[in-house]
Structure formats: C-alpha cells, structure tokens
PDB file of C-alpha atoms in Angstrom:
ATOM      1  CA  GLN A   1     109.781  80.192 119.917  1.00 63.00           C
ATOM      2  CA  GLN A   2     111.588  83.521 119.660  1.00 73.00           C
ATOM      3  CA  GLN A   3     115.130  81.653 119.356  1.00 91.00           C
ATOM      4  CA  VAL A   4     117.253  81.433 116.475  1.00 96.00           C
ATOM      5  CA  LYS A   5     119.603  78.547 116.714  1.00 97.00           C
ATOM      6  CA  GLN A   6     123.268  79.006 115.112  1.00 98.00           C
ATOM      7  CA  SER A   7     125.921  76.217 114.585  1.00 97.00           C
ATOM      8  CA  PRO A   8     128.717  75.939 114.580  1.00 97.00           C
ATOM      9  CA  GLN A   9     129.865  77.724 117.251  1.00 97.00           C
ATOM     10  CA  SER A  10     133.613  78.092 115.306  1.00 97.00           C
ATOM     11  CA  LEU A  11     134.921  77.110 112.057  1.00 97.00           C
ATOM     12  CA  ILE A  12     138.286  77.067 110.703  1.00 98.00           C
ATOM     13  CA  VAL A  13     138.548  77.022 106.899  1.00 98.00           C
ATOM     14  CA  GLN A  14     141.527  77.028 104.543  1.00 98.00           C
ATOM     15  CA  LYS A  15     141.696  79.950 101.975  1.00 98.00           C
ATOM     16  CA  GLY A  16     140.007  79.202  99.227  1.00 98.00           C
ATOM     17  CA  GLY A  17     137.595  76.796 100.879  1.00 98.00           C
ATOM     18  CA  ILE A  18     133.957  77.299 101.411  1.00 98.00           C
ATOM     19  CA  SER A  19     132.431  78.470 104.749  1.00 98.00           C
ATOM     20  CA  ILE A  20     129.142  77.381 105.511  1.00 98.00           C
ATOM     21  CA  ILE A  21     127.099  78.636 108.589  1.00 98.00           C
ATOM     22  CA  ASN A  22     123.764  77.278 109.359  1.00 98.00           C
ATOM     23  CA  CYS A  23     120.843  78.542 111.168  1.00 98.00           C
ATOM     24  CA  ALA A  24     117.277  77.356 112.498  1.00 98.00           C
ATOM     25  CA  TYR A  25     114.119  78.907 113.780  1.00 97.00           C
ATOM     26  CA  GLU A  26     110.892  78.065 115.130  1.00 94.00           C
ATOM     27  CA  ASN A  27     108.667  80.905 114.882  1.00 92.00           C
ATOM     28  CA  THR A  28     106.840  80.859 111.399  1.00 91.00           C
ATOM     29  CA  ALA A  29     106.119  84.561 111.838  1.00 90.00           C
ATOM     30  CA  PHE A  30     109.603  85.666 111.118  1.00 92.00           C
ATOM     31  CA  ASP A  31     109.818  87.130 107.636  1.00 91.00           C
ATOM     32  CA  TYR A  32     113.236  88.648 107.285  1.00 93.00           C
ATOM     33  CA  PHE A  33     116.752  87.058 107.879  1.00 96.00           C
ATOM     34  CA  PRO A  34     119.699  88.966 107.506  1.00 96.00           C
ATOM     35  CA  TRP A  35     123.439  87.846 108.429  1.00 98.00           C
ATOM     36  CA  TYR A  36     125.772  90.232 109.981  1.00 98.00           C
ATOM     37  CA  GLN A  37     129.661  90.482 110.043  1.00 98.00           C
ATOM     38  CA  GLN A  38     131.355  91.332 113.383  1.00 98.00           C
ATOM     39  CA  PHE A  39     135.191  92.124 113.418  1.00 97.00           C
ATOM     40  CA  PRO A  40     136.703  92.701 116.963  1.00 94.00           C
ATOM     41  CA  GLY A  41     135.771  96.353 118.590  1.00 91.00           C
ATOM     42  CA  LYS A  42     133.411  97.037 115.606  1.00 94.00           C
ATOM     43  CA  GLY A  43     129.792  96.929 115.582  1.00 96.00           C
ATOM     44  CA  PRO A  44     128.076  94.058 113.253  1.00 97.00           C
ATOM     45  CA  ALA A  45     128.041  94.994 109.509  1.00 97.00           C
ATOM     46  CA  LEU A  46     124.829  93.659 107.589  1.00 96.00           C
ATOM     47  CA  LEU A  47     126.208  91.306 104.980  1.00 96.00           C
ATOM     48  CA  ILE A  48     123.324  90.018 103.194  1.00 96.00           C
ATOM     49  CA  ALA A  49     119.391  89.399 103.737  1.00 95.00           C
ATOM     50  CA  ILE A  50     116.495  87.216 102.673  1.00 95.00           C
ATOM     51  CA  ARG A  51     112.876  87.040 102.580  1.00 93.00           C
ATOM     52  CA  PRO A  52     111.276  83.771 102.613  1.00 91.00           C
ATOM     53  CA  ASP A  53     109.494  84.085  99.288  1.00 91.00           C
ATOM     54  CA  VAL A  54     112.954  83.174  97.615  1.00 94.00           C
ATOM     55  CA  SER A  55     115.157  80.105  98.444  1.00 95.00           C
ATOM     56  CA  GLU A  56     118.657  81.407  97.651  1.00 97.00           C
ATOM     57  CA  LYS A  57     120.429  85.113  97.135  1.00 97.00           C
ATOM     58  CA  LYS A  58     123.818  85.577  96.326  1.00 97.00           C
ATOM     59  CA  GLU A  59     125.888  88.715  96.704  1.00 96.00           C
ATOM     60  CA  GLY A  60     129.564  88.483  95.071  1.00 97.00           C
ATOM     61  CA  ARG A  61     131.194  85.423  97.147  1.00 97.00           C
ATOM     62  CA  PHE A  62     128.285  85.352  99.678  1.00 98.00           C
ATOM     63  CA  THR A  63     125.230  83.239  99.271  1.00 98.00           C
ATOM     64  CA  ILE A  64     122.151  82.676 101.583  1.00 97.00           C
ATOM     65  CA  SER A  65     119.936  79.178 100.996  1.00 97.00           C
ATOM     66  CA  PHE A  66     116.605  79.177 102.854  1.00 97.00           C
ATOM     67  CA  ASN A  67     114.577  76.510 103.273  1.00 96.00           C
ATOM     68  CA  LYS A  68     111.103  77.423 104.281  1.00 95.00           C
ATOM     69  CA  SER A  69     109.788  73.554 105.012  1.00 95.00           C
ATOM     70  CA  ALA A  70     112.834  73.109 106.971  1.00 96.00           C
ATOM     71  CA  LYS A  71     112.494  76.672 108.875  1.00 96.00           C
ATOM     72  CA  GLN A  72     116.798  76.684 108.128  1.00 97.00           C
ATOM     73  CA  PHE A  73     118.899  78.847 106.399  1.00 98.00           C
ATOM     74  CA  SER A  74     122.368  79.213 105.940  1.00 98.00           C
ATOM     75  CA  LEU A  75     125.572  81.544 104.959  1.00 98.00           C
ATOM     76  CA  HIS A  76     127.767  79.952 102.274  1.00 98.00           C
ATOM     77  CA  ILE A  77     130.937  81.988 102.193  1.00 98.00           C
ATOM     78  CA  MET A  78     132.806  80.778  98.575  1.00 98.00           C
ATOM     79  CA  ASP A  79     136.455  81.318  98.169  1.00 98.00           C
ATOM     80  CA  SER A  80     136.870  82.022 101.865  1.00 98.00           C
ATOM     81  CA  GLN A  81     139.808  84.559 102.342  1.00 98.00           C
ATOM     82  CA  PRO A  82     141.723  85.584 105.826  1.00 97.00           C
ATOM     83  CA  GLY A  83     140.045  88.787 105.583  1.00 97.00           C
ATOM     84  CA  ASP A  84     136.695  86.971 106.203  1.00 98.00           C
ATOM     85  CA  SER A  85     137.543  85.845 109.455  1.00 98.00           C
ATOM     86  CA  ALA A  86     135.432  87.539 111.960  1.00 98.00           C
ATOM     87  CA  THR A  87     132.089  86.361 113.892  1.00 98.00           C
ATOM     88  CA  TYR A  88     128.999  85.899 111.696  1.00 98.00           C
ATOM     89  CA  PHE A  89     125.621  86.358 113.270  1.00 98.00           C
ATOM     90  CA  CYS A  90     122.294  85.220 111.680  1.00 98.00           C
ATOM     91  CA  ALA A  91     118.996  86.810 112.742  1.00 97.00           C
ATOM     92  CA  ALA A  92     115.301  86.991 112.151  1.00 95.00           C
ATOM     93  CA  SER A  93     112.704  89.514 112.607  1.00 92.00           C
ATOM     94  CA  MET A  94     109.117  89.864 111.939  1.00 87.00           C
ATOM     95  CA  LYS A  95     109.178  92.671 109.465  1.00 75.00           C
ATOM     96  CA  ASN A  96     105.231  92.438 108.678  1.00 68.00           C
ATOM     97  CA  THR A  97     104.650  93.761 112.500  1.00 72.00           C
ATOM     98  CA  GLY A  98     106.392  97.032 111.453  1.00 69.00           C
ATOM     99  CA  PHE A  99     108.605  96.678 114.564  1.00 71.00           C
ATOM    100  CA  GLN A 100     112.505  96.303 114.009  1.00 76.00           C
ATOM    101  CA  LYS A 101     113.381  93.742 116.902  1.00 89.00           C
ATOM    102  CA  LEU A 102     116.007  91.382 115.549  1.00 93.00           C
ATOM    103  CA  VAL A 103     116.721  87.912 117.262  1.00 95.00           C
ATOM    104  CA  PHE A 104     120.084  87.064 116.846  1.00 97.00           C
ATOM    105  CA  GLY A 105     121.854  83.604 116.716  1.00 97.00           C
ATOM    106  CA  THR A 106     124.744  82.829 118.929  1.00 96.00           C
ATOM    107  CA  GLY A 107     127.418  83.508 116.463  1.00 97.00           C
ATOM    108  CA  THR A 108     130.116  81.645 114.586  1.00 98.00           C
ATOM    109  CA  ARG A 109     133.559  82.640 114.839  1.00 98.00           C
ATOM    110  CA  LEU A 110     135.055  81.881 111.593  1.00 98.00           C
ATOM    111  CA  LEU A 111     138.998  81.685 111.246  1.00 98.00           C
ATOM    112  CA  VAL A 112     140.285  81.256 107.415  1.00 98.00           C
ATOM    113  CA  SER A 113     144.007  79.928 107.546  1.00 96.00           C
ATOM    114  CA  PRO A 114     146.309  81.382 104.923  1.00 91.00           C
TER     115      PRO A 114
ATOM    116  CA  LYS B   1     126.466 109.371 104.088  1.00 70.00           C
ATOM    117  CA  ALA B   2     127.735 108.954 107.310  1.00 84.00           C
ATOM    118  CA  GLY B   3     127.035 105.759 109.371  1.00 94.00           C
ATOM    119  CA  VAL B   4     125.364 105.425 112.838  1.00 97.00           C
ATOM    120  CA  THR B   5     127.626 107.215 115.711  1.00 97.00           C
ATOM    121  CA  GLN B   6     127.711 106.729 119.077  1.00 98.00           C
ATOM    122  CA  THR B   7     129.235 108.427 121.999  1.00 97.00           C
ATOM    123  CA  PRO B   8     131.280 107.629 124.086  1.00 97.00           C
ATOM    124  CA  ARG B   9     132.683 104.498 122.730  1.00 97.00           C
ATOM    125  CA  TYR B  10     134.227 103.667 126.281  1.00 97.00           C
ATOM    126  CA  LEU B  11     132.725 104.236 129.601  1.00 97.00           C
ATOM    127  CA  ILE B  12     133.605 102.701 133.050  1.00 98.00           C
ATOM    128  CA  LYS B  13     131.536 103.211 135.938  1.00 98.00           C
ATOM    129  CA  THR B  14     131.098 101.718 139.594  1.00 98.00           C
ATOM    130  CA  ARG B  15     128.243  99.772 140.690  1.00 98.00           C
ATOM    131  CA  GLY B  16     124.928 101.709 141.721  1.00 97.00           C
ATOM    132  CA  GLN B  17     125.749 104.778 139.432  1.00 98.00           C
ATOM    133  CA  GLN B  18     123.991 105.855 136.543  1.00 98.00           C
ATOM    134  CA  VAL B  19     125.149 106.176 132.781  1.00 98.00           C
ATOM    135  CA  THR B  20     123.597 107.849 129.491  1.00 98.00           C
ATOM    136  CA  LEU B  21     124.583 106.775 126.143  1.00 98.00           C
ATOM    137  CA  SER B  22     123.891 108.640 122.897  1.00 98.00           C
ATOM    138  CA  CYS B  23     123.056 107.116 118.978  1.00 98.00           C
ATOM    139  CA  SER B  24     122.845 109.294 116.236  1.00 98.00           C
ATOM    140  CA  PRO B  25     121.331 107.301 113.140  1.00 97.00           C
ATOM    141  CA  ILE B  26     121.966 107.537 109.783  1.00 96.00           C
ATOM    142  CA  SER B  27     120.427 110.574 108.185  1.00 95.00           C
ATOM    143  CA  GLY B  28     116.622 109.793 107.375  1.00 93.00           C
ATOM    144  CA  HIS B  29     116.445 107.051 109.349  1.00 94.00           C
ATOM    145  CA  ARG B  30     113.641 107.697 111.846  1.00 93.00           C
ATOM    146  CA  SER B  31     113.880 104.207 113.783  1.00 93.00           C
ATOM    147  CA  VAL B  32     116.165 103.606 116.123  1.00 96.00           C
ATOM    148  CA  SER B  33     116.934 100.177 118.108  1.00 96.00           C
ATOM    149  CA  TRP B  34     119.202  99.230 121.237  1.00 98.00           C
ATOM    150  CA  TYR B  35     121.165  96.217 121.591  1.00 98.00           C
ATOM    151  CA  GLN B  36     123.232  94.754 124.527  1.00 98.00           C
ATOM    152  CA  GLN B  37     126.239  92.455 123.565  1.00 98.00           C
ATOM    153  CA  THR B  38     127.790  90.192 126.054  1.00 96.00           C
ATOM    154  CA  PRO B  39     129.968  87.034 125.773  1.00 93.00           C
ATOM    155  CA  GLY B  40     127.277  85.046 128.000  1.00 90.00           C
ATOM    156  CA  GLN B  41     124.217  86.105 126.505  1.00 92.00           C
ATOM    157  CA  GLY B  42     125.175  87.537 122.911  1.00 94.00           C
ATOM    158  CA  LEU B  43     123.159  89.834 121.060  1.00 97.00           C
ATOM    159  CA  GLN B  44     120.060  91.080 123.078  1.00 96.00           C
ATOM    160  CA  PHE B  45     117.134  93.488 121.872  1.00 95.00           C
ATOM    161  CA  LEU B  46     116.558  96.532 124.392  1.00 97.00           C
ATOM    162  CA  PHE B  47     114.247  98.848 122.685  1.00 94.00           C
ATOM    163  CA  GLU B  48     112.965 100.338 119.570  1.00 94.00           C
ATOM    164  CA  TYR B  49     112.158 103.941 119.209  1.00 95.00           C
ATOM    165  CA  PHE B  50     110.256 105.543 116.192  1.00 93.00           C
ATOM    166  CA  SER B  51     108.881 109.005 115.967  1.00 92.00           C
ATOM    167  CA  GLU B  52     109.880 109.412 119.523  1.00 94.00           C
ATOM    168  CA  THR B  53     107.608 106.641 120.963  1.00 94.00           C
ATOM    169  CA  GLN B  54     109.006 103.446 122.128  1.00 93.00           C
ATOM    170  CA  ARG B  55     107.356 100.510 119.612  1.00 89.00           C
ATOM    171  CA  ASN B  56     108.802  97.549 121.178  1.00 89.00           C
ATOM    172  CA  LYS B  57     110.792  96.432 124.159  1.00 92.00           C
ATOM    173  CA  GLY B  58     112.976  93.469 125.184  1.00 93.00           C
ATOM    174  CA  ASN B  59     113.118  91.659 128.472  1.00 93.00           C
ATOM    175  CA  PHE B  60     115.239  93.801 130.593  1.00 96.00           C
ATOM    176  CA  PRO B  61     114.578  95.292 133.867  1.00 96.00           C
ATOM    177  CA  GLY B  62     113.183  98.943 134.352  1.00 96.00           C
ATOM    178  CA  ARG B  63     116.415 100.388 135.072  1.00 97.00           C
ATOM    179  CA  PHE B  64     117.061 100.376 131.453  1.00 98.00           C
ATOM    180  CA  SER B  65     115.358 103.048 129.385  1.00 97.00           C
ATOM    181  CA  GLY B  66     115.618 105.287 126.529  1.00 97.00           C
ATOM    182  CA  ARG B  67     113.930 108.133 124.679  1.00 97.00           C
ATOM    183  CA  GLN B  68     114.255 109.620 120.978  1.00 97.00           C
ATOM    184  CA  PHE B  69     114.536 113.185 120.042  1.00 97.00           C
ATOM    185  CA  SER B  70     112.551 115.097 117.232  1.00 96.00           C
ATOM    186  CA  ASN B  71     116.007 114.761 115.076  1.00 95.00           C
ATOM    187  CA  SER B  72     115.491 111.119 115.667  1.00 96.00           C
ATOM    188  CA  ARG B  73     118.928 110.875 117.808  1.00 98.00           C
ATOM    189  CA  SER B  74     118.598 108.522 120.812  1.00 98.00           C
ATOM    190  CA  GLU B  75     119.820 108.076 124.314  1.00 98.00           C
ATOM    191  CA  MET B  76     119.555 105.208 126.496  1.00 98.00           C
ATOM    192  CA  ASN B  77     119.954 105.289 130.391  1.00 98.00           C
ATOM    193  CA  VAL B  78     120.835 102.546 132.679  1.00 98.00           C
ATOM    194  CA  SER B  79     120.381 103.525 136.560  1.00 95.00           C
ATOM    195  CA  THR B  80     121.727 101.850 139.586  1.00 97.00           C
ATOM    196  CA  LEU B  81     124.506  99.718 137.509  1.00 98.00           C
ATOM    197  CA  GLU B  82     125.309  96.328 138.200  1.00 97.00           C
ATOM    198  CA  LEU B  83     128.303  94.453 137.475  1.00 97.00           C
ATOM    199  CA  GLY B  84     126.195  92.480 134.885  1.00 96.00           C
ATOM    200  CA  ASP B  85     125.608  95.750 133.116  1.00 98.00           C
ATOM    201  CA  SER B  86     129.094  95.554 131.709  1.00 98.00           C
ATOM    202  CA  ALA B  87     128.518  94.844 127.861  1.00 98.00           C
ATOM    203  CA  LEU B  88     128.659  96.412 124.347  1.00 98.00           C
ATOM    204  CA  TYR B  89     125.630  98.490 123.717  1.00 98.00           C
ATOM    205  CA  LEU B  90     125.099  98.942 120.121  1.00 98.00           C
ATOM    206  CA  CYS B  91     122.398 101.105 118.498  1.00 98.00           C
ATOM    207  CA  ALA B  92     121.154 100.457 115.078  1.00 97.00           C
ATOM    208  CA  SER B  93     119.129 102.778 112.647  1.00 96.00           C
ATOM    209  CA  SER B  94     116.560 101.904 109.732  1.00 93.00           C
ATOM    210  CA  HIS B  95     114.751 103.650 107.383  1.00 89.00           C
ATOM    211  CA  ILE B  96     111.046 103.436 107.699  1.00 79.00           C
ATOM    212  CA  THR B  97     110.385 101.884 103.976  1.00 78.00           C
ATOM    213  CA  ARG B  98     113.570  99.760 104.113  1.00 78.00           C
ATOM    214  CA  ASP B  99     114.462  96.387 105.894  1.00 82.00           C
ATOM    215  CA  GLU B 100     118.026  96.906 106.635  1.00 90.00           C
ATOM    216  CA  GLN B 101     119.157  98.082 110.233  1.00 93.00           C
ATOM    217  CA  PHE B 102     122.729  99.368 110.173  1.00 96.00           C
ATOM    218  CA  PHE B 103     124.597  99.136 113.605  1.00 97.00           C
ATOM    219  CA  GLY B 104     126.845 101.662 114.865  1.00 97.00           C
ATOM    220  CA  PRO B 105     130.340 100.883 116.435  1.00 97.00           C
ATOM    221  CA  GLY B 106     128.946 100.502 120.067  1.00 98.00           C
ATOM    222  CA  THR B 107     129.540 101.772 123.623  1.00 98.00           C
ATOM    223  CA  ARG B 108     131.780  99.476 125.675  1.00 98.00           C
ATOM    224  CA  LEU B 109     130.355  99.694 129.148  1.00 98.00           C
ATOM    225  CA  THR B 110     132.554  98.504 131.789  1.00 98.00           C
ATOM    226  CA  VAL B 111     130.920  98.252 135.742  1.00 98.00           C
ATOM    227  CA  LEU B 112     133.593  98.179 138.369  1.00 97.00           C
TER     228      LEU B 112
END
C-alpha cells in the first residue's frame, strides 16, 4: 500500500517531442505528489508537484496530470530538449500527517536525442 | 538563499567501521529527512527530524541512527558498516508551513 509504481523504466524521445512518465499508487491517504529530476552525481531537484484537489498543473514545459479515481498521475514534458536527459522520480506523501516521508517510484531514465 | 549542504561528499570505509554524515538544511527549515539511494532499492526513507525529535523512521536496522541539533543541522550515523550500506545518502529539508522538500547533493558512501 505504500508503493508508488512508475513506468516506463527508460524512455528515448526525439528533440521537440513529448515525454510522458506515469505513476500509480494504492494508498488513498497520499495527498501530495511531487516529481523530481536527478542528474548523475547530483541530488534530486524538485520539478513540480500537485495535490489531489486539482487535475492538472502546468509549469513551463512541465505538466502533471492527476486522475484521483484511477489513482494515477503522470508527468508530461513538452518540447523535450537534450538538457532534459536525466532520471525522473515520482513520489507521494501524506502531508496531512505532518510528516515529511516521501515514497518514491523506481525512476525513469529519459534520453532526449538531438 | 543557500541550498542544503552535505558533508563529506565522498567517503570510503571498510566493513565493521562506523560513519557519521552531516547535513545543513536551508536557512529557516526545521525539518530534515534522510534517504538512502541505491541502484537496487531506489530511494528509501530513513528518518525525519523536526525540532531535535525523530518524528518518523523508515524500515532500516538499528545500525542507522540520527540526530538533530538546535540549529536544525542533522547528522546520521551508521555503525558496523556492511557492504550493502554502499549508497548515496541524501538529506532533504523543508519548511514547517510548506510542502516542498529540497535535497542536498548527497554523500556517496563506499564500503569495502
């Protein structure tokens, strides 16, 4: 129940294309869903996050789509660029408990070809 | 505003030794969480500290411990190191009134 399932494991997209990464969860107590971007040798960087009271959130080229009934959420990267090549992690937490524990997906390695 | 800092960045230890890692959160952040990242297990929550108190603990053996100081800086300790403890140890800080957790660059621990 604490798991967050992420797919695909790896993804190759051409420059200018749309990258889509999907995550699913079981625990309906999760109420905060961030996405992190990690480059080799670096810590994860917060990209964008959503709460379940909205179905979509957009920040620049990055959009989260959230489907509460299906318990799924996804990251869309529009106009993908080679600089977006990194590993992306979805996560979930129960912010209403006051605790900061993030449960992470297994990661998606994105390669944007020039 | 300076980000989360972690020291040291790299460590090499041998089995049976112990190690202490340090984390300085973003100024004003009082919550500090620790995570272990390995290729096999991914990112796993170790523990979280707030106001010098451990609020939450992940599923790790008692060899993993931590503490937080009054200035919110945190340390984690691993005793009796095992080969499987080789990992990137990440610290994240957050503000009490905000959702976001910000990660440091991590400490790469190698156990030989």
